[in-house]
Coordinates of C-alpha atoms in Angstrom, one line a residue:
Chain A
X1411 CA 72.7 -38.2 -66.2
X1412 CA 72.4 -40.5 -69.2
X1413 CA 71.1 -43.6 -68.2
X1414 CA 69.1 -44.6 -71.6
X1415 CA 71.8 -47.7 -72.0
X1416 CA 71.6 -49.7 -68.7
X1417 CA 69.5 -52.4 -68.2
X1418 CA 66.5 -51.2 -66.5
X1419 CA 68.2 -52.4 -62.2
X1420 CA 66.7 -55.3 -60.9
X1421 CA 67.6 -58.1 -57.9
X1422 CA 68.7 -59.8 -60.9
X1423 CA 70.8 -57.7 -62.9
X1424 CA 74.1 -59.6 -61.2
X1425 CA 72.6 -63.0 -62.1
X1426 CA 74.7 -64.7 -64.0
X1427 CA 72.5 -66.9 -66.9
X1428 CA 75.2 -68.3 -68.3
X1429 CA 77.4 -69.8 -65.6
X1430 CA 79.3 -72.7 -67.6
X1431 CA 80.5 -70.4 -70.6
X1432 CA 81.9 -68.0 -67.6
X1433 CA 83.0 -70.8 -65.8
X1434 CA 85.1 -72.1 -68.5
X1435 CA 86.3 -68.8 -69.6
X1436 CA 87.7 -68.4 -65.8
X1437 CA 89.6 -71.5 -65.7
X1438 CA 90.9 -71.3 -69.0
X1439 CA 92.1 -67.5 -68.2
X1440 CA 93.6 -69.0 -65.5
X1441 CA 95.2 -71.7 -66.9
X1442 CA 97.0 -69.6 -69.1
X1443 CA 97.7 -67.0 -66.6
X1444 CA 99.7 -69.5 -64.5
X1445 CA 101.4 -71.9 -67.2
X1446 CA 101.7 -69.2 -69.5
X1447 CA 102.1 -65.5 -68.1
X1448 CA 103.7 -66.4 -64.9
X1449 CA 105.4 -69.8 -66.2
X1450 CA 104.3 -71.7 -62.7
X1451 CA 103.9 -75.7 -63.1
X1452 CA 100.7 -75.4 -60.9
X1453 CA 99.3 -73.1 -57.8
X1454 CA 99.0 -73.2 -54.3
X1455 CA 95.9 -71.8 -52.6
X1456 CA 95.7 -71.4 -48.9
X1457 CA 92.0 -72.6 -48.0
X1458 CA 90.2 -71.8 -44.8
X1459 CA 87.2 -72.8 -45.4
X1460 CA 85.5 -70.0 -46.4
X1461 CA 83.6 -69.5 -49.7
X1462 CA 86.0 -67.2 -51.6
X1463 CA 89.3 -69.7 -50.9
X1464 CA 87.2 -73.0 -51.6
X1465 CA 86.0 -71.4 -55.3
X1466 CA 89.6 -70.5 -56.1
X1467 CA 90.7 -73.8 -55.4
X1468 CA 87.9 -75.5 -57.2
X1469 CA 88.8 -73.4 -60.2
X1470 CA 92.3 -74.1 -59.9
X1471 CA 91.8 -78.1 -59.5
X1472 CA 89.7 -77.6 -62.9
X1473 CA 92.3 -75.1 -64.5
X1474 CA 95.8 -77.0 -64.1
X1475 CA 94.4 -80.6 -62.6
X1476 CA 94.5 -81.4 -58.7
X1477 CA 97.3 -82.8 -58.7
X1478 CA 98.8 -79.3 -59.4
X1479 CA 96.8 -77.6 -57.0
X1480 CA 98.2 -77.4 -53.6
X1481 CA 95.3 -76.6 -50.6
X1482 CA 97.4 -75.2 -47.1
X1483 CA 95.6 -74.2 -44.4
X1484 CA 97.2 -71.8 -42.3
X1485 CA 95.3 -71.9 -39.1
X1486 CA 96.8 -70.2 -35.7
X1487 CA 95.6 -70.2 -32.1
X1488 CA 92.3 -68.1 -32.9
X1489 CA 91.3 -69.9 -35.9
X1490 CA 88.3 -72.2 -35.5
X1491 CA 88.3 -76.0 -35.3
X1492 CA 85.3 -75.6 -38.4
X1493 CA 87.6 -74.1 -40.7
X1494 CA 90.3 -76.7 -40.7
X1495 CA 87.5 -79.4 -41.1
X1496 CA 85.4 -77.7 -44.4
X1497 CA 88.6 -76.7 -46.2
X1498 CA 89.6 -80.3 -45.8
X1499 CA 86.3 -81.8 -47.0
X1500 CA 86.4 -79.6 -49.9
X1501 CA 90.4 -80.7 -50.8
X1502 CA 88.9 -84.3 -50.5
X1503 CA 86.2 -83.6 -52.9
X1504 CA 88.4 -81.9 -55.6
X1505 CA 91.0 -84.5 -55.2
X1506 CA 93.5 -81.7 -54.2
X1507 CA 96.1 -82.9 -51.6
X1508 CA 96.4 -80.6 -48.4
X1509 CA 99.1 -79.3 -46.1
X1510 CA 99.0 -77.6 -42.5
X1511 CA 100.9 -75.7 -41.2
X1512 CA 99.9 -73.7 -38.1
X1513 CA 101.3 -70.5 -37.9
X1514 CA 100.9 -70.2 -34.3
X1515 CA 104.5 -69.9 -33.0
X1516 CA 105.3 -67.4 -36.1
X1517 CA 102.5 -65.3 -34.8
X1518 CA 104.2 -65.0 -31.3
X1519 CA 107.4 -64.6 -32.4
X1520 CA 106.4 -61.5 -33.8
X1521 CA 104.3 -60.5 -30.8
X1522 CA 101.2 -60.3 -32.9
X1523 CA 98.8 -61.4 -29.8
X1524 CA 100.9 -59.5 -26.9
X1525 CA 100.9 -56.3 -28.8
X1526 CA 97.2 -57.0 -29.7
X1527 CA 96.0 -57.6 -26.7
X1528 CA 98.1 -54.8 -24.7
X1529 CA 96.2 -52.4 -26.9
X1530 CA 93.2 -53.8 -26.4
X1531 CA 93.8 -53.7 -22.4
X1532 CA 94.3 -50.3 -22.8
X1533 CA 91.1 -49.8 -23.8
X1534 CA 89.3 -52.1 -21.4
X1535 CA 91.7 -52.3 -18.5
X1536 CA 89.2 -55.4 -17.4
X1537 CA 90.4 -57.6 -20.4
X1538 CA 91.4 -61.0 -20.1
X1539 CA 93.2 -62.9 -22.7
X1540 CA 93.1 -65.9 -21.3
X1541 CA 89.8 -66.3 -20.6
X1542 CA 88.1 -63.3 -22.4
X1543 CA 87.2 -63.1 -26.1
X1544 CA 87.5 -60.1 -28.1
X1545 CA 86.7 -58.7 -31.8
X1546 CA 86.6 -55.3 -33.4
X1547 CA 83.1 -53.8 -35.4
X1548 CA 81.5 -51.1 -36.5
X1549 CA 78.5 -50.3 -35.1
X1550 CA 77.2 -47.4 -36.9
X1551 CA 74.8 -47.3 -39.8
X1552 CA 75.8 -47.0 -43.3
X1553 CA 73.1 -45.1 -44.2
X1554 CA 74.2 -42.3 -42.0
X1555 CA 77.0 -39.5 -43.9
X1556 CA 79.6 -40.3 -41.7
X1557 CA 83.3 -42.2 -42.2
X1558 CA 83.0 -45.5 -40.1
X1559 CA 84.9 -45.9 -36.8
X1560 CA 85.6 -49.0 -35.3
X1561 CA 84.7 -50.2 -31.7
X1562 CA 86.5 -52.7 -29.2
X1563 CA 83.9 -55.5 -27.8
X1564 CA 85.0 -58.0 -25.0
X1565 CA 82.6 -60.6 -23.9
X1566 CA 83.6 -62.2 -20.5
X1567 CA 83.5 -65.8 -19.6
X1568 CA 79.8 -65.1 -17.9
X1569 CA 78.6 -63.4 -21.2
X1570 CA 78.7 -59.9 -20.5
X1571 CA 80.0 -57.8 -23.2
X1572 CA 82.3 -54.1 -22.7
X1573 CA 82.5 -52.3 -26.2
X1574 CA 84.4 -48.9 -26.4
X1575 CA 84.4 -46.9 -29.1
X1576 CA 88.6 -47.5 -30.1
X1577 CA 91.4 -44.7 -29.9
X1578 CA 93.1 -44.0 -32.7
X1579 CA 96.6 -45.1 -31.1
X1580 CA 95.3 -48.6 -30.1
X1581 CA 93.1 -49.2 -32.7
X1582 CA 96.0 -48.5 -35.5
X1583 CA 98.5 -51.1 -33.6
X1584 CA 95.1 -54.0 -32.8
X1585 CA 95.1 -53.8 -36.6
X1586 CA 98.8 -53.8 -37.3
X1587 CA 99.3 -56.6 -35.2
X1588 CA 96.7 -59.0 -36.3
X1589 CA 97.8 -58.4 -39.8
X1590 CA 100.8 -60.1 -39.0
X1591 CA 98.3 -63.1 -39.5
X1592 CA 97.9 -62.7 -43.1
X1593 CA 101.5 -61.4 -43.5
X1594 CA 102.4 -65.4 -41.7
X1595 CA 100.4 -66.6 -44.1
X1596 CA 101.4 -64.9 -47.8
X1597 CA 105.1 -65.9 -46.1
X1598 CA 104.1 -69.5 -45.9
X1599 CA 102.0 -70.0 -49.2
X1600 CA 104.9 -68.7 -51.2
X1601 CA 107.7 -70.9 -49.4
X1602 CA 105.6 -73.4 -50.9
X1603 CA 104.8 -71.7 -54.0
X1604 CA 108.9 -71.5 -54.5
X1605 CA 109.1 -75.1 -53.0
X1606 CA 107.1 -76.7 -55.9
X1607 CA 107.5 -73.7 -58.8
X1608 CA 104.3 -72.9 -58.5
X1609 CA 101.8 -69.6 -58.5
X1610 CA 99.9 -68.2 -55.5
X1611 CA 96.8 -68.2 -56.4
X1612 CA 95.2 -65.1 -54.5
X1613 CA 91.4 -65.1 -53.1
X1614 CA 89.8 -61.8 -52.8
X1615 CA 86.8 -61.3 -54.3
X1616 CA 86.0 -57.7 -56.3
X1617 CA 84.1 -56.2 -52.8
X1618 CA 87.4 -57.1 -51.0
X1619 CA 90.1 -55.6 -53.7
X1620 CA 87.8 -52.8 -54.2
X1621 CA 86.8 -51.6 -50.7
X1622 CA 90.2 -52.8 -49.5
X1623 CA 89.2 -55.6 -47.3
X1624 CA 92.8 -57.1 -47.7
X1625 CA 95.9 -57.3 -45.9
X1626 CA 98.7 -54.9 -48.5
X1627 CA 101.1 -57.9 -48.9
X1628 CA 99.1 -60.3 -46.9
X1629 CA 95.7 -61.5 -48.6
X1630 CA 96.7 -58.8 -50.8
X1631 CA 99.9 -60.7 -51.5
X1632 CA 99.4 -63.3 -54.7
X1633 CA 100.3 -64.1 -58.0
X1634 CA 96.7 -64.1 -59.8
X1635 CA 93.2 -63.2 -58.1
X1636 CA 90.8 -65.9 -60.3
X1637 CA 87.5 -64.1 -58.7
X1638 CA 88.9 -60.2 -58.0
X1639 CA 86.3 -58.9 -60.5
X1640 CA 83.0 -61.2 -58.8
X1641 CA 80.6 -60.2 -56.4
X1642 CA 80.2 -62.0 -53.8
X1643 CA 76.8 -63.2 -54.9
X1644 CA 78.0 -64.5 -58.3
X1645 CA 81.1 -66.3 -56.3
X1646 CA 78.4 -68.1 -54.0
X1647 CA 76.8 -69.4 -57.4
X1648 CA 80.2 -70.2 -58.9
X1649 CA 80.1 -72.1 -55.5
X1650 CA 76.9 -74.0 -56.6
X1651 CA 77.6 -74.9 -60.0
X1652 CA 81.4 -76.4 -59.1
X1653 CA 79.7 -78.4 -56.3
X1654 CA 81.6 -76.4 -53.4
X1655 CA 80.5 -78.2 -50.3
X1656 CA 76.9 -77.4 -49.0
X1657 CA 78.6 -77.2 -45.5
X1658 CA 80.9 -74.0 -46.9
X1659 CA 78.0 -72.5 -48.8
X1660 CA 75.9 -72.2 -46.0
X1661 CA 78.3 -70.8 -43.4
X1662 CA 78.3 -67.3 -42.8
X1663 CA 81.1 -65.3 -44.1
X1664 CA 83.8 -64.5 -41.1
X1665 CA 86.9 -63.0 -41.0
X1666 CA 88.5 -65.9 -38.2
X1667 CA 91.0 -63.6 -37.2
X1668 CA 89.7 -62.4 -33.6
X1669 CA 88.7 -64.5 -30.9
X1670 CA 85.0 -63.3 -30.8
X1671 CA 82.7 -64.8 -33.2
X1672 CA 82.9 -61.3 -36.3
X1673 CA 80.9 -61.8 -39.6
X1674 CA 82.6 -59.9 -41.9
X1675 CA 79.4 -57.7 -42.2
X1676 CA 80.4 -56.5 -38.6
X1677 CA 83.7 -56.3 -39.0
X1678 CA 83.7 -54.1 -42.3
X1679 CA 80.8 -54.3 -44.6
X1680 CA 78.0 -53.0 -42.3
X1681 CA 75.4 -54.3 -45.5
X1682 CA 74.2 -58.4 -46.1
X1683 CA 76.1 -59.5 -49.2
X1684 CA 73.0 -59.2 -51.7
X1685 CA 72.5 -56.0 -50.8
X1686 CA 75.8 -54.6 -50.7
X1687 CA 76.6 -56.3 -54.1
X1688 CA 73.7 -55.0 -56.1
X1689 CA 74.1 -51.4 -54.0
X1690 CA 78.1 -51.7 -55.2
X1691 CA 76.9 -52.7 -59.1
X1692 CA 74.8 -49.4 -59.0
X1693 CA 77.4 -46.9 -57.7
X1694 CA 79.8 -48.2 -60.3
X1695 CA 77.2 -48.0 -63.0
X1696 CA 75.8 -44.7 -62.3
X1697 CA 72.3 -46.0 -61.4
X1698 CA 70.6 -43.1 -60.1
X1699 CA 69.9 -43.5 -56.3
X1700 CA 66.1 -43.1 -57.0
X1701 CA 66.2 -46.0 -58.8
X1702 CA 68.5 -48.6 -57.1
X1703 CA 66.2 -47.2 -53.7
X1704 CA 63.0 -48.5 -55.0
X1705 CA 63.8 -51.9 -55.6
X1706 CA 65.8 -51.8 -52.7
X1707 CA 63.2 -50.9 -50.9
X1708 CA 65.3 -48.2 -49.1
X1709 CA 65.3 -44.2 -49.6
X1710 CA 67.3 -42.8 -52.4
X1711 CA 68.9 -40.7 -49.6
X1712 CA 69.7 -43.7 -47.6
X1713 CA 71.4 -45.1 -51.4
X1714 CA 73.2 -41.8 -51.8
X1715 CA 74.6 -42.0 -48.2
X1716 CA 75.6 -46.1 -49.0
X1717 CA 76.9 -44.7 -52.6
X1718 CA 79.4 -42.1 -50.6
X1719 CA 80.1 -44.6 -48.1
X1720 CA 81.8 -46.7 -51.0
X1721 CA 83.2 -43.3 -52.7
X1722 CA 85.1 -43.0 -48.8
X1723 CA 86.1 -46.7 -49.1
X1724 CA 87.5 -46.9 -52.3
X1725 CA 89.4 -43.8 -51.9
X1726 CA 90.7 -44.2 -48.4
X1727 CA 92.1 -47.4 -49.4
X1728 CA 93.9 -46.5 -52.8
X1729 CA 96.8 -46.7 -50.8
X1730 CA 96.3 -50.7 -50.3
X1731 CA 95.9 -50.7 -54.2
X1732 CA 99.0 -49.0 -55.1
X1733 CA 102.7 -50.6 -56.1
X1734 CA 105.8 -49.1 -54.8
X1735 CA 106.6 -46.0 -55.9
X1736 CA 109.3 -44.9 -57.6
Chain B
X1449 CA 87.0 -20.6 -19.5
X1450 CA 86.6 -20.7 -22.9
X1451 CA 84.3 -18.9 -25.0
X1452 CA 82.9 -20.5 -27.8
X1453 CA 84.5 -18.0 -30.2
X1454 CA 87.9 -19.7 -28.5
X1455 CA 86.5 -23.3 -28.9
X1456 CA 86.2 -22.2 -33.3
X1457 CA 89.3 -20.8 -33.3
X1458 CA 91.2 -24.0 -32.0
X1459 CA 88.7 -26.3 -33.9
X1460 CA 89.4 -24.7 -37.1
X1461 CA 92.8 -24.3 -36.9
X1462 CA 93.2 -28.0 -36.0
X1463 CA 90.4 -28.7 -39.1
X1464 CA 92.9 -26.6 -41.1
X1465 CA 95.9 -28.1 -40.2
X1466 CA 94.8 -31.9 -40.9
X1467 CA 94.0 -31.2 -44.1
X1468 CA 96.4 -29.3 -45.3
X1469 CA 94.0 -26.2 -46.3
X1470 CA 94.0 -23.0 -47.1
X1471 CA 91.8 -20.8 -44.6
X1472 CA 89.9 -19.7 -48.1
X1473 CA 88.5 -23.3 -49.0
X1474 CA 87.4 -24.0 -46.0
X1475 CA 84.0 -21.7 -43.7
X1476 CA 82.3 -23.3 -40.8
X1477 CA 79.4 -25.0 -43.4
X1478 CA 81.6 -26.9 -45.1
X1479 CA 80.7 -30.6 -45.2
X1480 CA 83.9 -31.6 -44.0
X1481 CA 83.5 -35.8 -45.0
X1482 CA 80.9 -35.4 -47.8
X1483 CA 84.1 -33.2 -49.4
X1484 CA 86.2 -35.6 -48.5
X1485 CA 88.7 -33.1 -46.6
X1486 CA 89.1 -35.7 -43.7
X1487 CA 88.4 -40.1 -43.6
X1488 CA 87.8 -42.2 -41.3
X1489 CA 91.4 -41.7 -39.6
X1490 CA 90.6 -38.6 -39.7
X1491 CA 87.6 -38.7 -37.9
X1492 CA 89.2 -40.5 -35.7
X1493 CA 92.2 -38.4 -35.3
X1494 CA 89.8 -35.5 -34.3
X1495 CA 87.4 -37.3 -31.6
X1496 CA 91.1 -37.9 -30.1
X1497 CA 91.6 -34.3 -30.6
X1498 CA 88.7 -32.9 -28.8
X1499 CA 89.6 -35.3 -25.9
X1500 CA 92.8 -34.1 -25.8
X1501 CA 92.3 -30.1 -26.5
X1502 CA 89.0 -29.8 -24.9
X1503 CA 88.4 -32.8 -22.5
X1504 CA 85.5 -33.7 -25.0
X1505 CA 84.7 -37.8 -24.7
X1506 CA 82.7 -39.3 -27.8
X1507 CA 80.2 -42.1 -26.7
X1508 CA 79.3 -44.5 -29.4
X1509 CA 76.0 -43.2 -29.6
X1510 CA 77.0 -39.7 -30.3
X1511 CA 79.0 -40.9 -33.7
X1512 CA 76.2 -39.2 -35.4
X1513 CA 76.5 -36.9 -38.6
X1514 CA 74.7 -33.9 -36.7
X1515 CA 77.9 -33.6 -34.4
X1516 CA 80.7 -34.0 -37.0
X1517 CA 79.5 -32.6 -40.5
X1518 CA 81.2 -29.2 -39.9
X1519 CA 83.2 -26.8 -38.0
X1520 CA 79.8 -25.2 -37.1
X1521 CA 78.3 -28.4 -35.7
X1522 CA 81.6 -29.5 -34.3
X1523 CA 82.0 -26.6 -32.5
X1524 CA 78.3 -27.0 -31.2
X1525 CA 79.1 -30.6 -30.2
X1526 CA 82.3 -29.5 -27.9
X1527 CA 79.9 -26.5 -26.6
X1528 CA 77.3 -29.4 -25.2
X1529 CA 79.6 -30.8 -23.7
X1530 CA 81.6 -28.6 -22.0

């Protein structure tokens, strides 16, 4: 393998140095993506308080002017009270004016919590909705050669937690039914969208497009994706230089879909953001395992198995990626 | 009872079937996920499968690469636990 032209790899190789000039060249892509391209007046970004939603909408307060940007937060019976209150501080502080709507009664008229949680009492026949909180992970290693499978945990009122290891069957329909979340949501961010003549303006970041952390015409579901080709480490210092609330930088990244308390390193990651971002930069880039390993401070065979890992992803999730065919 | 030429048979013809294989590409060595024959569903698909064929139940802490890499160490797997 050829490797003469990469930069030697280093923790800082995804550093960007020169963060207004890329800045600026986001919003003004942006800018003319929406006016231009898509011929939207302005863009409406659903924000929950998270770090990928609150850079968008920074960028998209900068790109068309706040009072074309649009924040909705979209949150439903499992969401937490926290997210509702950042993604609000963060509209105040760009200027951006805010809707809610709670999806809540959406969500049941589609069943989305009875058909979750009957699969999840099929698992754990002890499982309490009411009082019970549930999430799914997985709990193996990424360093080990093996496709990920997902595990049911429910921790009970008293603390004690039941995790199985899922079924196929009732693991395929917990998943289809909370995706009726972000389904809800892509629904309501467009009525608006339509309502005003505006764009969507989509928040995946390049980890979730790539590895297919996204819902197919949920998350997935937008008119532009302002920060699909950053890492999650460059978005964070996006974050910093826009002056993204401290109270949103600092919280760790969750997926506030489940009831239990999932970082989205449990949930689907199963690697810290800096590491899985500079692992990720050296797959793509042909880095030799060797290499990234030493700097890493992990085995090259433990890099080989994360490199495969990503291989899986990517290709297991193509079918997210794809348009209709035809 | 079966014999664990029986418990091959079955386990390769389900292997087989799944991914749509010819009996030729595929011996009881092959790295069945590093070749990227079966995924994660697929994985999945076969721990139901040994449950369902065999009686076979997966704990957690047996989702280890030892167990699932091939038809030989499947086949080893469903043996242990029969």
């Amino acid at each position: 393998m050829n490797t003469t032209q990469l930069k030697p790899f280093s923790k800082d190789i995804l550093h960007i140095e020169n963060i207004d000039a890329v800045c600026d060249s986001i919003i003004e892509k942006l800018r003319n993506d929406v006016f231009h391209t898509l011929q939207r007046r302005g863009g409406v970004v659903g924000i929950s308080g998270g770090i990928d939603s609150s850079v968008c909408m920074a960028l998209s307060a900068k790109a068309f002017g706040p009072n074309k940007v649009t924040g909705i937060m979209l949150p439903e019976q499992d969401s937490s009270d926290e997210s509702r209150e950042l993604a609000q501080e963060l509209a105040d502080k760009f200027g951006v004016g805010t809707l809610v709507e709670d999806i809540t009664t959406a969500l049941d008229g589609f069943g989305c919590y009875r058909r979750r949680d009957e699969a999840i009492s099929r698992v754990i026949p002890d499982f309490d909705p009411d009082i019970d909180k549930a999430k799914i992970e997985i709990k193996q290693n990424i360093g080990q050669n093996l496709p990920a499978i997902f595990s049911i945990t429910v921790i009970k009122p008293d603390g004690e937690v039941i995790s199985k290891l899922l079924p196929a069957k009732e693991y395929l329909q917990i998943v289809a039914a909370t995706n009726f979340k972000q389904r809800s949501r892509m629904s309501m961010l467009y009525y608006h969208a339509e309502r005003l003549h505006y764009a969507v303006i989509g928040t995946p970041n390049k980890h979730e497009v790539e590895q297919g952390f996204f819902v197919k015409y949920g998350d997935g579901g937008a008119d532009v994706m302002p920060i699909g080709h950053l890492y999650k480490t460059q978005v964070y210092q996006l974050a910093r230089y826009l002056g993204v609330p401290e109270g949103i930088i600092n919280r760790t990244p969750t997926t506030d879909t489940y009831t239990a308390e999932q970082t989205q390193e449990d949930f689907f990651y199963q690697l810290p953001f800096d590491q899985m971002d500079l692992i990720w930069y050296g797959w793509e880039n042909n880095y030799p395992a060797e290499e990234v390993g030493a700097v890493m401070g992990k085995s090259a065979e433990e890099i080989s198995n994360i490199y495969k890992n990503f291989e899986r992803k990517r290709k297991t999730t193509e079918y997210l990626r794809m348009r209709p065919i035809f | 009872m079966l014999t664990a030429t029986d418990v091959k048979n079955k386990v390769k013809k389900y292997i087989l079937k799944e991914t749509l294989s010819d009996v030729n590409q595929i011996d009881d060595d092959t790295l069945i996920f590093e070749t990227g024959l079966l995924d994660s569903m697929g994985l999945l698909f076969l721990i139901e499968h040994l449950k369902e064929e065999f009686g076979v139940e997966t704990q957690d802490e047996e989702l280890v690469v030892e167990h699932f890499e091939s038809i030989k160490n499947i086949v080893a797997f469903v043996e242990s636990k029969l």
